Amino acid sequence: MDCLFCKIIKGEIPSAKVYEDDKVYAFRDIEPQAPVHILIIPKEHIASANELTEENASIVGHIFAVAAKIAKEEGIAEGGYRIVNNCGQDGGQTVGHLHFHMLGGRSLAWPPG
Ligand code: AMP
Ligand code: ZN
């Protein structure tokens, strides 16, 4: 399957790895929008949040547990951060493999554009 993030997981495309286990991979966004901008993705190819079901959605809980660990390591747990999932065209999703943006290290505006 021609998926950019599947290739990153397999190491076919280089990435700045932050965390990896048997279910999840995390790496630095190539176009950071904040001092800390990390993408956390399931190793299983799930196209978007629309493809989450009772069968595969437990990965999302694991991703948030990993995010909390990463936040401490990156020094943003105290100051706070934002975890974002963009879904589909209106959501601004550009890569068709479920991913959660972790943004921190500066004060973030709300609401998003
Ligand atoms: P989204 O727009 O929510 O689909 O997010 C896709 C994100 O992937 C964007 O923030 C891109 O900067 C990031 N991205 C695209 N290609 C790469 C890459 N090769 N390595 C790291 N991040 C990437
Ligand atoms: Zn994929």
CSV table of C-alpha atoms and ligand atoms in Angstrom, one decimal:
chain,number,residue,atom,x,y,z
A,1,MET,CA,0.0,0.0,0.0
A,2,ASP,CA,1.3,3.4,-0.9
A,3,CYS,CA,1.1,5.1,2.5
A,4,LEU,CA,3.7,7.7,3.6
A,5,PHE,CA,3.3,6.9,7.3
A,6,CYS,CA,3.4,3.1,6.7
A,7,LYS,CA,6.7,3.7,4.9
A,8,ILE,CA,8.0,5.7,7.9
A,9,ILE,CA,7.0,2.9,10.3
A,10,LYS,CA,8.9,0.4,8.1
A,11,GLY,CA,12.0,2.8,7.9
A,12,GLU,CA,11.7,3.2,4.2
A,13,ILE,CA,11.4,6.9,4.7
A,14,PRO,CA,13.6,8.5,7.4
A,15,SER,CA,12.0,10.1,10.4
A,16,ALA,CA,13.1,11.6,13.7
A,17,LYS,CA,11.8,8.9,16.1
A,18,VAL,CA,10.7,9.9,19.5
A,19,TYR,CA,9.0,6.7,20.7
A,20,GLU,CA,8.2,3.2,19.4
A,21,ASP,CA,6.6,0.1,20.8
A,22,ASP,CA,4.8,-2.9,19.1
A,23,LYS,CA,1.7,-0.9,18.5
A,24,VAL,CA,2.7,2.8,18.1
A,25,TYR,CA,5.3,4.9,16.4
A,26,ALA,CA,6.0,8.6,17.3
A,27,PHE,CA,8.2,11.0,15.3
A,28,ARG,CA,8.8,14.7,14.9
A,29,ASP,CA,6.7,16.6,12.3
A,30,ILE,CA,8.8,17.7,9.4
A,31,GLU,CA,7.0,21.1,9.4
A,32,PRO,CA,6.8,21.9,13.1
A,33,GLN,CA,4.0,24.3,14.1
A,34,ALA,CA,5.2,24.6,17.7
A,35,PRO,CA,8.5,24.1,19.6
A,36,VAL,CA,7.3,20.5,20.2
A,37,HIS,CA,5.4,19.0,17.3
A,38,ILE,CA,5.2,15.2,17.4
A,39,LEU,CA,3.0,12.8,15.4
A,40,ILE,CA,1.8,9.7,17.2
A,41,ILE,CA,0.5,7.0,14.9
A,42,PRO,CA,-0.7,3.4,15.2
A,43,LYS,CA,1.5,0.8,13.4
A,44,GLU,CA,-1.7,-0.7,12.0
A,45,HIS,CA,-2.9,1.2,8.9
A,46,ILE,CA,-6.1,3.0,9.9
A,47,ALA,CA,-7.0,5.5,7.2
A,48,SER,CA,-8.6,8.1,9.5
A,49,ALA,CA,-10.7,8.6,12.6
A,50,ASN,CA,-13.7,7.6,10.4
A,51,GLU,CA,-12.3,4.1,10.3
A,52,LEU,CA,-12.3,3.6,14.1
A,53,THR,CA,-14.5,0.8,15.4
A,54,GLU,CA,-15.1,-1.0,18.7
A,55,GLU,CA,-12.6,-3.6,17.4
A,56,ASN,CA,-9.7,-1.3,16.7
A,57,ALA,CA,-10.3,1.9,18.8
A,58,SER,CA,-8.4,0.7,21.9
A,59,ILE,CA,-5.3,1.9,20.1
A,60,VAL,CA,-6.5,5.5,20.7
A,61,GLY,CA,-6.3,5.0,24.5
A,62,HIS,CA,-2.8,3.6,24.1
A,63,ILE,CA,-1.8,6.6,22.0
A,64,PHE,CA,-3.0,9.0,24.7
A,65,ALA,CA,-1.1,7.0,27.4
A,66,VAL,CA,2.1,7.2,25.2
A,67,ALA,CA,1.4,11.0,24.7
A,68,ALA,CA,1.4,11.6,28.4
A,69,LYS,CA,4.8,9.8,28.7
A,70,ILE,CA,6.2,11.8,25.8
A,71,ALA,CA,4.9,15.1,27.3
A,72,LYS,CA,7.0,14.4,30.4
A,73,GLU,CA,10.1,13.5,28.4
A,74,GLU,CA,9.7,16.6,26.2
A,75,GLY,CA,9.2,18.9,29.3
A,76,ILE,CA,5.7,20.1,28.2
A,77,ALA,CA,3.6,18.2,30.7
A,78,GLU,CA,3.6,21.0,33.2
A,79,GLY,CA,3.0,23.8,30.7
A,80,GLY,CA,0.4,21.9,28.8
A,81,TYR,CA,-0.1,20.9,25.2
A,82,ARG,CA,-2.7,20.1,22.6
A,83,ILE,CA,-3.4,16.7,20.9
A,84,VAL,CA,-5.1,17.1,17.6
A,85,ASN,CA,-6.6,14.7,15.0
A,86,ASN,CA,-7.5,16.1,11.6
A,87,CYS,CA,-10.1,13.9,9.9
A,88,GLY,CA,-10.9,14.2,6.2
A,89,GLN,CA,-11.0,17.1,3.9
A,90,ASP,CA,-12.8,19.7,6.1
A,91,GLY,CA,-10.7,18.6,9.0
A,92,GLY,CA,-7.5,19.3,7.1
A,93,GLN,CA,-6.2,15.7,6.9
A,94,THR,CA,-3.4,15.5,4.3
A,95,VAL,CA,-2.0,12.0,5.1
A,96,GLY,CA,-4.4,9.0,5.0
A,97,HIS,CA,-3.0,7.2,8.0
A,98,LEU,CA,-4.5,8.0,11.4
A,99,HIS,CA,-2.3,10.3,13.3
A,100,PHE,CA,-2.4,12.5,16.4
A,101,HIS,CA,-0.5,15.8,16.5
A,102,MET,CA,1.1,16.7,19.8
A,103,LEU,CA,1.8,20.4,20.0
A,104,GLY,CA,3.4,22.2,22.9
A,105,GLY,CA,6.2,24.5,24.0
A,106,ARG,CA,4.2,27.7,23.4
A,107,SER,CA,0.8,29.1,24.2
A,108,LEU,CA,-1.7,27.9,21.5
A,109,ALA,CA,-4.6,29.9,20.1
A,110,TRP,CA,-8.2,28.7,20.4
A,111,PRO,CA,-10.4,28.3,18.5
A,112,PRO,CA,-8.5,26.7,15.5
A,113,GLY,CA,-9.0,28.3,12.1
B,1,AMP,P1,-2.4,16.3,8.6
B,1,AMP,O1,-2.4,17.6,7.8
B,1,AMP,O2,-3.2,16.3,9.9
B,1,AMP,O3,-2.8,15.1,7.8
B,1,AMP,O4,-1.0,16.1,9.1
B,1,AMP,C1,0.1,15.6,8.4
B,1,AMP,C2,1.3,16.0,9.0
B,1,AMP,O5,2.4,15.2,8.5
B,1,AMP,C3,1.7,17.5,8.6
B,1,AMP,O6,1.9,18.2,9.8
B,1,AMP,C4,3.1,17.3,7.9
B,1,AMP,O7,4.0,18.3,8.2
B,1,AMP,C5,3.6,16.0,8.4
B,1,AMP,N1,4.5,15.3,7.5
B,1,AMP,C6,4.3,15.0,6.2
B,1,AMP,N2,5.3,14.3,5.7
B,1,AMP,C7,6.2,14.1,6.8
B,1,AMP,C8,7.4,13.4,6.9
B,1,AMP,N3,8.0,12.8,5.9
B,1,AMP,N4,8.0,13.3,8.2
B,1,AMP,C9,7.4,13.9,9.2
B,1,AMP,N5,6.2,14.6,9.1
B,1,AMP,C10,5.6,14.7,7.9
B,2,ZN,ZN,-0.5,3.7,6.5
